[in-house]
PDB file of C-alpha atoms and ligand atoms in Angstrom:
ATOM      1  CA  MET A 124     -31.500  16.713  -0.039  1.00 77.00           C
ATOM      2  CA  GLN A 125     -28.182  17.717   1.164  1.00 81.00           C
ATOM      3  CA  VAL A 126     -25.116  17.298  -1.392  1.00 83.00           C
ATOM      4  CA  VAL A 127     -21.825  16.166   0.027  1.00 86.00           C
ATOM      5  CA  LYS A 128     -18.508  14.966  -1.902  1.00 85.00           C
ATOM      6  CA  ARG A 129     -16.374  12.614   0.085  1.00 89.00           C
ATOM      7  CA  LYS A 130     -13.020  11.074  -0.998  1.00 90.00           C
ATOM      8  CA  ILE A 131     -12.372   7.366  -0.923  1.00 94.00           C
ATOM      9  CA  VAL A 132      -9.404   4.970  -1.765  1.00 93.00           C
ATOM     10  CA  LEU A 133      -8.498   1.583  -2.839  1.00 95.00           C
ATOM     11  CA  LEU A 134      -5.186  -0.091  -1.301  1.00 94.00           C
ATOM     12  CA  GLY A 135      -3.836  -3.492  -1.713  1.00 94.00           C
ATOM     13  CA  ASP A 136      -1.344  -5.087  -3.397  1.00 93.00           C
ATOM     14  CA  GLY A 137      -0.805  -4.887  -7.324  1.00 91.00           C
ATOM     15  CA  ALA A 138      -3.339  -6.674  -9.335  1.00 94.00           C
ATOM     16  CA  VAL A 139      -5.918  -7.516  -6.612  1.00 96.00           C
ATOM     17  CA  GLY A 140      -8.391  -5.710  -8.989  1.00 96.00           C
ATOM     18  CA  LYS A 141      -8.823  -2.618  -7.744  1.00 94.00           C
ATOM     19  CA  THR A 142      -9.123  -0.665 -10.849  1.00 91.00           C
ATOM     20  CA  SER A 143     -11.426  -3.425 -12.090  1.00 94.00           C
ATOM     21  CA  LEU A 144     -13.391  -3.306  -8.888  1.00 96.00           C
ATOM     22  CA  ILE A 145     -13.562   0.816  -9.827  1.00 94.00           C
ATOM     23  CA  ASN A 146     -14.627   0.543 -13.515  1.00 91.00           C
ATOM     24  CA  ARG A 147     -17.084  -2.294 -12.686  1.00 93.00           C
ATOM     25  CA  PHE A 148     -19.048   0.061  -9.739  1.00 92.00           C
ATOM     26  CA  VAL A 149     -18.475   3.381 -12.029  1.00 89.00           C
ATOM     27  CA  LEU A 150     -19.127   2.023 -14.937  1.00 79.00           C
ATOM     28  CA  ASN A 151     -20.704  -1.449 -14.491  1.00 60.00           C
ATOM     29  CA  LYS A 152     -18.713  -2.602 -16.570  1.00 57.00           C
ATOM     30  CA  PHE A 153     -15.867  -5.395 -16.597  1.00 55.00           C
ATOM     31  CA  SER A 154     -12.768  -4.945 -19.032  1.00 46.00           C
ATOM     32  CA  ASP A 155     -10.312  -7.454 -19.758  1.00 36.00           C
ATOM     33  CA  LYS A 156      -8.171  -4.620 -20.692  1.00 35.00           C
ATOM     34  CA  TYR A 157      -6.378  -3.899 -18.050  1.00 31.00           C
ATOM     35  CA  ILE A 158      -4.786  -0.232 -18.080  1.00 35.00           C
ATOM     36  CA  GLN A 159      -2.214   0.311 -15.756  1.00 40.00           C
ATOM     37  CA  THR A 160      -2.381   3.535 -14.373  1.00 38.00           C
ATOM     38  CA  ILE A 161       0.577   5.488 -13.182  1.00 36.00           C
ATOM     39  CA  GLY A 162       0.628   7.600 -10.131  1.00 56.00           C
ATOM     40  CA  VAL A 163      -3.405   8.177  -9.494  1.00 67.00           C
ATOM     41  CA  LYS A 164      -6.412   8.677 -11.152  1.00 73.00           C
ATOM     42  CA  VAL A 165      -9.801   9.848  -9.639  1.00 77.00           C
ATOM     43  CA  SER A 166     -12.917   8.338 -10.827  1.00 83.00           C
ATOM     44  CA  LYS A 167     -16.532   9.793  -9.819  1.00 84.00           C
ATOM     45  CA  LYS A 168     -19.840   8.518  -8.779  1.00 88.00           C
ATOM     46  CA  THR A 169     -22.750   9.836  -7.044  1.00 90.00           C
ATOM     47  CA  VAL A 170     -24.581   7.342  -4.351  1.00 94.00           C
ATOM     48  CA  THR A 171     -27.786   8.281  -2.437  1.00 93.00           C
ATOM     49  CA  VAL A 172     -27.846   7.155   1.434  1.00 92.00           C
ATOM     50  CA  ASP A 173     -30.816   8.167   3.211  1.00 89.00           C
ATOM     51  CA  ASP A 174     -31.570  11.589   2.466  1.00 87.00           C
ATOM     52  CA  THR A 175     -28.147  12.615   1.269  1.00 90.00           C
ATOM     53  CA  GLU A 176     -26.591  12.502  -2.435  1.00 90.00           C
ATOM     54  CA  MET A 177     -22.964  11.549  -1.494  1.00 91.00           C
ATOM     55  CA  ILE A 178     -20.377  12.260  -4.809  1.00 88.00           C
ATOM     56  CA  LEU A 179     -17.973   9.786  -3.943  1.00 90.00           C
ATOM     57  CA  MET A 180     -14.511  10.828  -5.737  1.00 87.00           C
ATOM     58  CA  ILE A 181     -12.777   7.252  -5.957  1.00 89.00           C
ATOM     59  CA  TRP A 182      -8.993   7.405  -5.797  1.00 86.00           C
ATOM     60  CA  ASP A 183      -6.941   4.447  -7.676  1.00 83.00           C
ATOM     61  CA  VAL A 184      -3.435   4.458  -6.602  1.00 78.00           C
ATOM     62  CA  LEU A 185      -1.282   2.382  -7.896  1.00 66.00           C
ATOM     63  CA  GLY A 186      -0.997  -0.804  -5.727  1.00 55.00           C
ATOM     64  CA  GLN A 187       2.580  -1.612  -5.195  1.00 65.00           C
ATOM     65  CA  LYS A 188       4.056  -1.768  -1.913  1.00 69.00           C
ATOM     66  CA  GLY A 189       6.803   0.980  -1.740  1.00 69.00           C
ATOM     67  CA  PHE A 190       4.526   3.788  -2.252  1.00 68.00           C
ATOM     68  CA  THR A 191       6.527   7.242  -3.177  1.00 68.00           C
ATOM     69  CA  LYS A 192       6.207  10.134  -1.269  1.00 69.00           C
ATOM     70  CA  VAL A 193       3.523  11.695  -3.440  1.00 67.00           C
ATOM     71  CA  GLN A 194       1.389   8.695  -4.010  1.00 73.00           C
ATOM     72  CA  GLU A 195       1.272   8.406  -0.211  1.00 77.00           C
ATOM     73  CA  ALA A 196       0.284  12.188  -0.146  1.00 75.00           C
ATOM     74  CA  SER A 197      -2.172  11.154  -2.355  1.00 78.00           C
ATOM     75  CA  LEU A 198      -4.068   9.280   0.085  1.00 84.00           C
ATOM     76  CA  ARG A 199      -4.565  12.198   2.491  1.00 83.00           C
ATOM     77  CA  GLY A 200      -7.837  13.746   3.504  1.00 84.00           C
ATOM     78  CA  SER A 201      -9.308  10.148   2.356  1.00 90.00           C
ATOM     79  CA  GLU A 202     -12.674   9.782   4.495  1.00 92.00           C
ATOM     80  CA  GLY A 203     -12.910   6.156   3.508  1.00 95.00           C
ATOM     81  CA  ALA A 204     -10.815   2.992   2.213  1.00 97.00           C
ATOM     82  CA  PHE A 205     -11.614  -0.256   0.711  1.00 97.00           C
ATOM     83  CA  LEU A 206      -8.568  -2.810   1.718  1.00 97.00           C
ATOM     84  CA  VAL A 207      -8.410  -5.032  -1.281  1.00 97.00           C
ATOM     85  CA  CYS A 208      -7.132  -8.702  -1.217  1.00 98.00           C
ATOM     86  CA  ASP A 209      -7.305 -11.493  -4.023  1.00 98.00           C
ATOM     87  CA  LEU A 210      -8.443 -14.923  -2.969  1.00 98.00           C
ATOM     88  CA  THR A 211      -6.346 -16.187  -5.675  1.00 98.00           C
ATOM     89  CA  ARG A 212      -3.577 -15.470  -3.983  1.00 98.00           C
ATOM     90  CA  PRO A 213      -3.058 -15.767   0.540  1.00 98.00           C
ATOM     91  CA  GLU A 214       0.228 -13.294   0.698  1.00 98.00           C
ATOM     92  CA  THR A 215      -2.565 -10.584  -0.894  1.00 97.00           C
ATOM     93  CA  LEU A 216      -4.995 -11.125   2.141  1.00 98.00           C
ATOM     94  CA  SER A 217      -2.296 -11.162   5.063  1.00 98.00           C
ATOM     95  CA  SER A 218       0.076  -8.029   3.441  1.00 96.00           C
ATOM     96  CA  LEU A 219      -3.728  -5.748   4.155  1.00 97.00           C
ATOM     97  CA  THR A 220      -2.645  -6.341   7.853  1.00 97.00           C
ATOM     98  CA  GLY A 221       0.948  -6.273   7.222  1.00 95.00           C
ATOM     99  CA  TYR A 222       1.177  -3.406   5.253  1.00 93.00           C
ATOM    100  CA  TRP A 223      -1.989  -1.552   3.583  1.00 94.00           C
ATOM    101  CA  ARG A 224      -3.686  -0.813   6.874  1.00 95.00           C
ATOM    102  CA  ASP A 225      -0.461   1.085   8.294  1.00 93.00           C
ATOM    103  CA  VAL A 226      -0.137   2.921   4.821  1.00 91.00           C
ATOM    104  CA  LEU A 227      -3.836   3.977   5.832  1.00 92.00           C
ATOM    105  CA  VAL A 228      -3.871   4.896   8.766  1.00 92.00           C
ATOM    106  CA  ARG A 229      -0.475   6.527   8.573  1.00 89.00           C
ATOM    107  CA  ALA A 230      -2.090   8.790   5.794  1.00 87.00           C
ATOM    108  CA  ALA A 231      -5.370   9.589   6.840  1.00 88.00           C
ATOM    109  CA  GLY A 232      -5.540   8.356  10.112  1.00 87.00           C
ATOM    110  CA  GLU A 233      -8.882   6.125  11.459  1.00 87.00           C
ATOM    111  CA  VAL A 234     -11.315   6.028   9.436  1.00 92.00           C
ATOM    112  CA  PRO A 235     -14.144   3.808   7.906  1.00 93.00           C
ATOM    113  CA  VAL A 236     -12.913   0.582   6.201  1.00 95.00           C
ATOM    114  CA  ILE A 237     -14.025  -2.547   4.490  1.00 97.00           C
ATOM    115  CA  LEU A 238     -12.289  -5.560   3.565  1.00 98.00           C
ATOM    116  CA  LEU A 239     -12.888  -6.756  -0.129  1.00 98.00           C
ATOM    117  CA  ALA A 240     -11.885 -10.212  -1.024  1.00 98.00           C
ATOM    118  CA  ASN A 241     -11.678 -10.271  -4.454  1.00 98.00           C
ATOM    119  CA  LYS A 242     -12.058 -12.513  -7.979  1.00 98.00           C
ATOM    120  CA  SER A 243     -14.384 -14.784  -6.122  1.00 98.00           C
ATOM    121  CA  ASP A 244     -15.069 -16.233  -9.884  1.00 98.00           C
ATOM    122  CA  LEU A 245     -11.971 -17.918  -9.903  1.00 98.00           C
ATOM    123  CA  GLU A 246     -10.478 -20.467  -7.727  1.00 98.00           C
ATOM    124  CA  TRP A 247      -9.943 -19.604  -4.143  1.00 98.00           C
ATOM    125  CA  ALA A 248      -6.759 -19.749  -2.544  1.00 98.00           C
ATOM    126  CA  VAL A 249      -8.082 -19.043   1.175  1.00 97.00           C
ATOM    127  CA  SER A 250     -11.219 -19.856   2.854  1.00 98.00           C
ATOM    128  CA  GLU A 251     -13.634 -17.477   4.048  1.00 97.00           C
ATOM    129  CA  ASP A 252     -12.381 -18.022   7.690  1.00 97.00           C
ATOM    130  CA  ASP A 253      -9.241 -16.549   6.877  1.00 98.00           C
ATOM    131  CA  VAL A 254     -10.703 -13.741   5.251  1.00 98.00           C
ATOM    132  CA  ARG A 255     -13.117 -13.144   8.335  1.00 97.00           C
ATOM    133  CA  ALA A 256      -9.734 -13.274  10.656  1.00 97.00           C
ATOM    134  CA  VAL A 257      -8.323 -10.822   8.971  1.00 97.00           C
ATOM    135  CA  ALA A 258     -11.272  -8.455   8.798  1.00 95.00           C
ATOM    136  CA  ASP A 259     -11.627  -8.966  12.880  1.00 92.00           C
ATOM    137  CA  GLU A 260      -8.383  -8.061  12.832  1.00 94.00           C
ATOM    138  CA  LEU A 261      -8.825  -4.719  11.131  1.00 93.00           C
ATOM    139  CA  SER A 262     -12.233  -4.073  12.573  1.00 88.00           C
ATOM    140  CA  ALA A 263     -13.942  -3.450   9.253  1.00 92.00           C
ATOM    141  CA  PRO A 264     -16.545  -5.402   7.346  1.00 93.00           C
ATOM    142  CA  TRP A 265     -16.120  -7.704   4.471  1.00 96.00           C
ATOM    143  CA  TYR A 266     -17.138  -8.407   1.257  1.00 97.00           C
ATOM    144  CA  ILE A 267     -16.539 -11.428  -1.097  1.00 98.00           C
ATOM    145  CA  THR A 268     -16.484  -9.702  -4.463  1.00 98.00           C
ATOM    146  CA  SER A 269     -15.858 -10.541  -8.164  1.00 98.00           C
ATOM    147  CA  ALA A 270     -15.374  -7.461 -10.527  1.00 97.00           C
ATOM    148  CA  LYS A 271     -15.955  -9.333 -13.155  1.00 97.00           C
ATOM    149  CA  THR A 272     -19.199 -10.989 -11.958  1.00 97.00           C
ATOM    150  CA  GLY A 273     -20.309  -7.503 -10.341  1.00 97.00           C
ATOM    151  CA  GLU A 274     -20.757  -9.403  -7.352  1.00 97.00           C
ATOM    152  CA  ASN A 275     -20.849  -7.448  -4.173  1.00 97.00           C
ATOM    153  CA  VAL A 276     -19.561  -4.862  -5.962  1.00 97.00           C
ATOM    154  CA  GLU A 277     -22.477  -2.195  -5.693  1.00 95.00           C
ATOM    155  CA  GLU A 278     -23.027  -3.248  -2.311  1.00 96.00           C
ATOM    156  CA  ALA A 279     -19.732  -2.173  -1.131  1.00 97.00           C
ATOM    157  CA  PHE A 280     -19.763   0.835  -2.197  1.00 97.00           C
ATOM    158  CA  HIS A 281     -23.246   1.616  -0.859  1.00 95.00           C
ATOM    159  CA  ASN A 282     -21.934   0.144   2.559  1.00 95.00           C
ATOM    160  CA  LEU A 283     -18.645   2.239   2.783  1.00 96.00           C
ATOM    161  CA  ALA A 284     -20.840   5.556   1.950  1.00 95.00           C
ATOM    162  CA  GLY A 285     -23.236   5.275   4.615  1.00 93.00           C
ATOM    163  CA  MET A 286     -20.576   3.713   7.212  1.00 91.00           C
ATOM    164  CA  MET A 287     -18.826   7.324   6.010  1.00 92.00           C
ATOM    165  CA  LEU A 288     -22.018   8.794   6.751  1.00 89.00           C
ATOM    166  CA  GLU A 289     -22.196   7.648  10.360  1.00 85.00           C
ATOM    167  CA  PHE A 290     -18.563   8.691  11.088  1.00 84.00           C
ATOM    168  CA  GLU A 291     -19.580  11.997  10.368  1.00 75.00           C
ATOM    169  CA  PRO A 292     -20.621  12.965  13.898  1.00 69.00           C
ATOM    170  CA  VAL A 293     -17.142  11.315  15.291  1.00 66.00           C
ATOM    171  CA  ARG A 294     -14.946  13.615  12.697  1.00 65.00           C
ATOM    172  CA  ARG A 295     -16.601  16.454  13.962  1.00 66.00           C
ATOM    173  CA  GLU A 296     -16.270  16.002  17.890  1.00 65.00           C
ATOM    174  CA  ARG A 297     -12.446  15.364  16.835  1.00 65.00           C
ATOM    175  CA  GLY A 298     -12.267  18.570  15.094  1.00 62.00           C
ATOM    176  CA  GLU A 299     -11.634  16.628  11.766  1.00 59.00           C
ATOM    177  CA  GLU A 300     -14.000  18.618   9.611  1.00 55.00           C
ATOM    178  CA  LYS A 301     -13.130  18.529   5.837  1.00 53.00           C
ATOM    179  CA  ALA A 302     -12.553  21.557   3.945  1.00 51.00           C
ATOM    180  CA  ASP A 303     -10.619  23.709   6.304  1.00 48.00           C
ATOM    181  CA  VAL A 304      -6.633  24.206   5.678  1.00 48.00           C
ATOM    182  CA  MET A 305      -5.193  22.603   8.905  1.00 63.00           C
ATOM    183  CA  ASN A 306      -1.336  22.688   8.290  1.00 82.00           C
ATOM    184  CA  LEU A 307       1.581  23.098   5.646  1.00 88.00           C
ATOM    185  CA  ARG A 308       1.256  19.505   4.703  1.00 85.00           C
ATOM    186  CA  ASP A 309      -3.081  20.250   3.971  1.00 83.00           C
ATOM    187  CA  VAL A 310      -1.687  23.185   1.847  1.00 87.00           C
ATOM    188  CA  LEU A 311       0.668  20.825   0.145  1.00 87.00           C
ATOM    189  CA  ASP A 312      -2.241  18.795  -0.522  1.00 83.00           C
ATOM    190  CA  TYR A 313      -4.367  21.168  -1.717  1.00 83.00           C
ATOM    191  CA  ILE A 314      -2.185  22.629  -4.131  1.00 89.00           C
ATOM    192  CA  MET A 315      -1.745  18.911  -5.772  1.00 86.00           C
ATOM    193  CA  THR A 316      -5.032  18.705  -5.674  1.00 83.00           C
ATOM    194  CA  ASP A 317      -6.377  21.695  -7.142  1.00 85.00           C
ATOM    195  CA  PHE A 318      -3.209  21.562  -9.726  1.00 90.00           C
ATOM    196  CA  ALA A 319      -4.676  17.965 -11.058  1.00 85.00           C
ATOM    197  CA  ARG A 320      -8.211  19.216 -11.089  1.00 82.00           C
ATOM    198  CA  THR A 321      -7.459  22.287 -12.841  1.00 87.00           C
ATOM    199  CA  TYR A 322      -5.156  20.403 -15.199  1.00 86.00           C
ATOM    200  CA  GLY A 323      -7.895  18.300 -16.470  1.00 81.00           C
ATOM    201  CA  SER A 324      -6.678  14.507 -16.094  1.00 76.00           C
ATOM    202  CA  PHE A 325      -5.004  12.969 -13.099  1.00 73.00           C
ATOM    203  CA  GLU A 326      -2.993  10.533 -14.762  1.00 74.00           C
ATOM    204  CA  ASP A 327      -1.078  13.370 -16.622  1.00 80.00           C
ATOM    205  CA  ALA A 328      -0.963  15.823 -14.045  1.00 83.00           C
ATOM    206  CA  MET A 329       1.044  13.247 -11.462  1.00 82.00           C
ATOM    207  CA  PRO A 330       4.238  12.909 -13.242  1.00 84.00           C
ATOM    208  CA  ILE A 331       4.381  16.500 -13.588  1.00 87.00           C
ATOM    209  CA  ILE A 332       3.644  17.346  -9.963  1.00 86.00           C
ATOM    210  CA  ARG A 333       6.429  14.468  -8.927  1.00 83.00           C
ATOM    211  CA  LYS A 334       8.547  16.101 -10.612  1.00 86.00           C
ATOM    212  CA  GLN A 335       7.908  19.919  -9.524  1.00 88.00           C
ATOM    213  CA  PHE A 336       8.180  18.504  -5.810  1.00 84.00           C
ATOM    214  CA  GLU A 337      11.590  17.027  -6.591  1.00 85.00           C
ATOM    215  CA  ARG A 338      12.355  20.230  -8.051  1.00 88.00           C
ATOM    216  CA  ALA A 339      11.473  22.347  -5.044  1.00 89.00           C
ATOM    217  CA  ASN A 340      13.422  20.132  -2.817  1.00 88.00           C
ATOM    218  CA  ILE A 341      10.770  19.417  -0.883  1.00 86.00           C
ATOM    219  CA  LYS A 342      12.852  17.072   2.198  1.00 83.00           C
ATOM    220  CA  ASP A 343       9.757  15.596   4.016  1.00 82.00           C
ATOM    221  CA  MET A 344       6.516  15.794   2.598  1.00 78.00           C
ATOM    222  CA  GLU A 345       4.930  14.854   6.074  1.00 77.00           C
ATOM    223  CA  ASN A 346       6.447  18.181   7.241  1.00 84.00           C
ATOM    224  CA  PRO A 347       7.010  21.017   4.293  1.00 89.00           C
ATOM    225  CA  THR A 348       8.327  24.292   5.139  1.00 91.00           C
ATOM    226  CA  TYR A 349       6.783  27.538   4.192  1.00 91.00           C
ATOM    227  CA  ASP A 350       9.718  27.955   2.096  1.00 92.00           C
ATOM    228  CA  GLU A 351       9.440  24.688   0.386  1.00 93.00           C
ATOM    229  CA  ILE A 352       6.052  24.965  -0.444  1.00 94.00           C
ATOM    230  CA  GLU A 353       6.691  28.936  -1.732  1.00 93.00           C
ATOM    231  CA  ARG A 354       9.396  27.162  -4.117  1.00 94.00           C
ATOM    232  CA  LEU A 355       6.564  24.673  -5.461  1.00 94.00           C
ATOM    233  CA  ILE A 356       4.035  27.500  -5.877  1.00 94.00           C
ATOM    234  CA  LYS A 357       6.752  29.507  -7.938  1.00 93.00           C
ATOM    235  CA  ASN A 358       8.083  26.850 -10.097  1.00 93.00           C
ATOM    236  CA  LEU A 359       4.420  25.298 -10.763  1.00 93.00           C
ATOM    237  CA  TYR A 360       2.918  28.564 -11.663  1.00 92.00           C
ATOM    238  CA  GLU A 361       5.496  29.055 -14.163  1.00 91.00           C
ATOM    239  CA  LEU A 362       5.244  26.157 -15.429  1.00 92.00           C
ATOM    240  CA  SER A 363       0.983  26.474 -15.387  1.00 92.00           C
ATOM    241  CA  ARG A 364       1.145  29.764 -17.163  1.00 90.00           C
ATOM    242  CA  GLU A 365       2.552  28.066 -19.952  1.00 90.00           C
ATOM    243  CA  MET A 366       0.488  24.800 -20.031  1.00 89.00           C
ATOM    244  CA  MET A 367      -2.803  26.371 -19.322  1.00 89.00           C
ATOM    245  CA  GLY A 368      -2.279  30.175 -19.931  1.00 87.00           C
ATOM    246  CA  ASP A 369      -1.935  33.062 -17.656  1.00 85.00           C
ATOM    247  CA  GLU A 370      -5.495  33.441 -16.826  1.00 83.00           C
ATOM    248  CA  LYS A 371      -5.981  30.290 -15.085  1.00 87.00           C
ATOM    249  CA  ALA A 372      -2.749  30.244 -14.033  1.00 89.00           C
ATOM    250  CA  TYR A 373      -3.258  33.032 -11.968  1.00 85.00           C
ATOM    251  CA  ARG A 374      -6.114  31.951 -10.234  1.00 84.00           C
ATOM    252  CA  MET A 375      -4.791  28.802  -9.454  1.00 89.00           C
ATOM    253  CA  ARG A 376      -1.873  30.251  -7.941  1.00 88.00           C
ATOM    254  CA  LEU A 377      -4.266  32.929  -6.397  1.00 83.00           C
ATOM    255  CA  ARG A 378      -6.076  29.938  -4.521  1.00 85.00           C
ATOM    256  CA  TRP A 379      -2.917  28.551  -3.227  1.00 90.00           C
ATOM    257  CA  VAL A 380      -1.259  31.926  -1.974  1.00 86.00           C
ATOM    258  CA  GLY A 381      -4.480  32.255  -0.186  1.00 79.00           C
ATOM    259  CA  LYS A 382      -3.554  28.975   1.664  1.00 83.00           C
ATOM    260  CA  LEU A 383      -0.140  29.539   2.470  1.00 86.00           C
ATOM    261  CA  ARG A 384      -0.309  33.042   3.197  1.00 81.00           C
ATOM    262  CA  LYS A 385      -2.193  31.749   6.462  1.00 76.00           C
ATOM    263  CA  PHE A 386       0.949  30.594   7.857  1.00 80.00           C
ATOM    264  CA  ARG A 387       3.014  33.523   7.602  1.00 69.00           C
ATOM    265  CA  GLY A 388       1.805  37.142   7.628  1.00 50.00           C
ATOM    266  CA  GLY A 389       3.355  38.232   4.966  1.00 42.00           C
ATOM    267  CA  ASP A 390       3.172  38.236   0.879  1.00 41.00           C
ATOM    268  CA  ILE A 391       4.278  36.095  -1.529  1.00 41.00           C
TER     269      ILE A 391
HETATM  270  P1  G3D B 677      -5.106  -3.429  -9.479  1.00 61.98           P
HETATM  271  O1  G3D B 677      -5.437  -2.304  -9.741  1.00 61.98           O
HETATM  272  O2  G3D B 677      -5.498  -4.091  -8.140  1.00 61.98           O
HETATM  273  O3  G3D B 677      -3.967  -3.882  -9.875  1.00 61.98           O
HETATM  274  P2  G3D B 677      -6.967  -4.744 -11.803  1.00 61.98           P
HETATM  275  O4  G3D B 677      -5.894  -4.739 -10.575  1.00 61.98           O
HETATM  276  O5  G3D B 677      -8.141  -3.869 -11.721  1.00 61.98           O
HETATM  277  O6  G3D B 677      -5.717  -4.349 -12.643  1.00 61.98           O
HETATM  278  O7  G3D B 677      -6.816  -6.467 -12.312  1.00 61.98           O
HETATM  279  C1  G3D B 677      -6.236  -6.840 -12.325  1.00 61.98           C
HETATM  280  C2  G3D B 677      -5.780  -8.412 -12.763  1.00 61.98           C
HETATM  281  O8  G3D B 677      -6.938  -8.987 -12.483  1.00 61.98           O
HETATM  282  C3  G3D B 677      -6.718  -8.013 -14.705  1.00 61.98           C
HETATM  283  O9  G3D B 677      -6.400  -9.144 -15.142  1.00 61.98           O
HETATM  284  C4  G3D B 677      -7.796  -8.421 -14.364  1.00 61.98           C
HETATM  285  O10 G3D B 677      -8.594  -7.974 -15.116  1.00 61.98           O
HETATM  286  C5  G3D B 677      -8.225  -9.269 -13.252  1.00 61.98           C
HETATM  287  N1  G3D B 677      -9.780  -8.851 -12.592  1.00 61.98           N
HETATM  288  C6  G3D B 677      -9.499  -8.414 -11.870  1.00 61.98           C
HETATM  289  N2  G3D B 677     -10.733  -8.214 -10.703  1.00 61.98           N
HETATM  290  C7  G3D B 677     -11.027  -9.493 -11.233  1.00 61.98           C
HETATM  291  C8  G3D B 677     -12.165 -10.313 -10.732  1.00 61.98           C
HETATM  292  O11 G3D B 677     -13.028 -10.398  -9.792  1.00 61.98           O
HETATM  293  N3  G3D B 677     -12.311 -11.765 -11.556  1.00 61.98           N
HETATM  294  C9  G3D B 677     -10.896 -12.159 -12.067  1.00 61.98           C
HETATM  295  N4  G3D B 677     -11.663 -12.858 -12.639  1.00 61.98           N
HETATM  296  N5  G3D B 677     -10.290 -11.437 -12.618  1.00 61.98           N
HETATM  297  C10 G3D B 677     -10.510 -10.016 -12.136  1.00 61.98           C
HETATM  298  P3  G3D B 677      -5.418  -9.054 -16.524  1.00 61.98           P
HETATM  299  O12 G3D B 677      -5.160 -10.484 -17.131  1.00 61.98           O
HETATM  300  O13 G3D B 677      -6.170  -7.916 -17.298  1.00 61.98           O
HETATM  301  O14 G3D B 677      -4.123  -8.252 -15.859  1.00 61.98           O
HETATM  302 MG1   MG B 678      -4.968  -0.453 -10.804  1.00 61.98          MG
END
């Protein structure tokens, strides 16, 4: 059985139920207590599709229009996405085509997408036909879900995982295979993810990263320069030594420098 690791994201207006859907899927429970995530939280769950074990890294990005650059950057490398709306609020459905689709495509390109119309256990303010129309426009399958009752949640995640597997040959053809760092933007991504992973908690790492991005004066997150990244590495490394100890920080820095070095023969 092959094992692969894949990144997925949930996008949609605030309070449509993204965090609750993840909790339902990952923990199989619904918590009425709403924990507002600041920035990004990553959960992990393994699903089996055919003879492939897929480790899904599920990124929960705080859902509000007007993403920060760091939030938008955290969507990069996503290999599948849910666009989520709330059946009790029609405007959350229209913003999927009006806003979130573009955010996703800008950050991740064309990836498998499923529309989730959530909160089916409450009184609906949109019809199934409305949902279908938007799904058509997105060329995406759709599910009526409830994070509260669990309706269709498991099914939706499994279906997305399956779609991602089917999509892999397409990615290969396009030369979009994972893992290889392709450009400076990817290096920036890598550093951010690696730091958060090494730090241990994405929630706690995010504010630090955001601050260090500002400090390194990275002007365009889409097009970072070599010097800007070099500055970021230097700052983050200094900080990490204090926070994680020399050994851990040093090895982390080595990984970053290894990626960055490819873009300019010399040493940093
Ligand atoms: P978000 O992550 O998209 O911002 P949350 O949304 O998951 O935080 O959910 C926002 C609110 O909607 C929460 O209520 C949550 O409990 C509720 N909710 C999410 N999914 C469902 C659902 O399927 N059915 C019902 N009835 N409620 C749901 P609170 O009151 O905690 O803010
Ligand atoms: Mg949330």
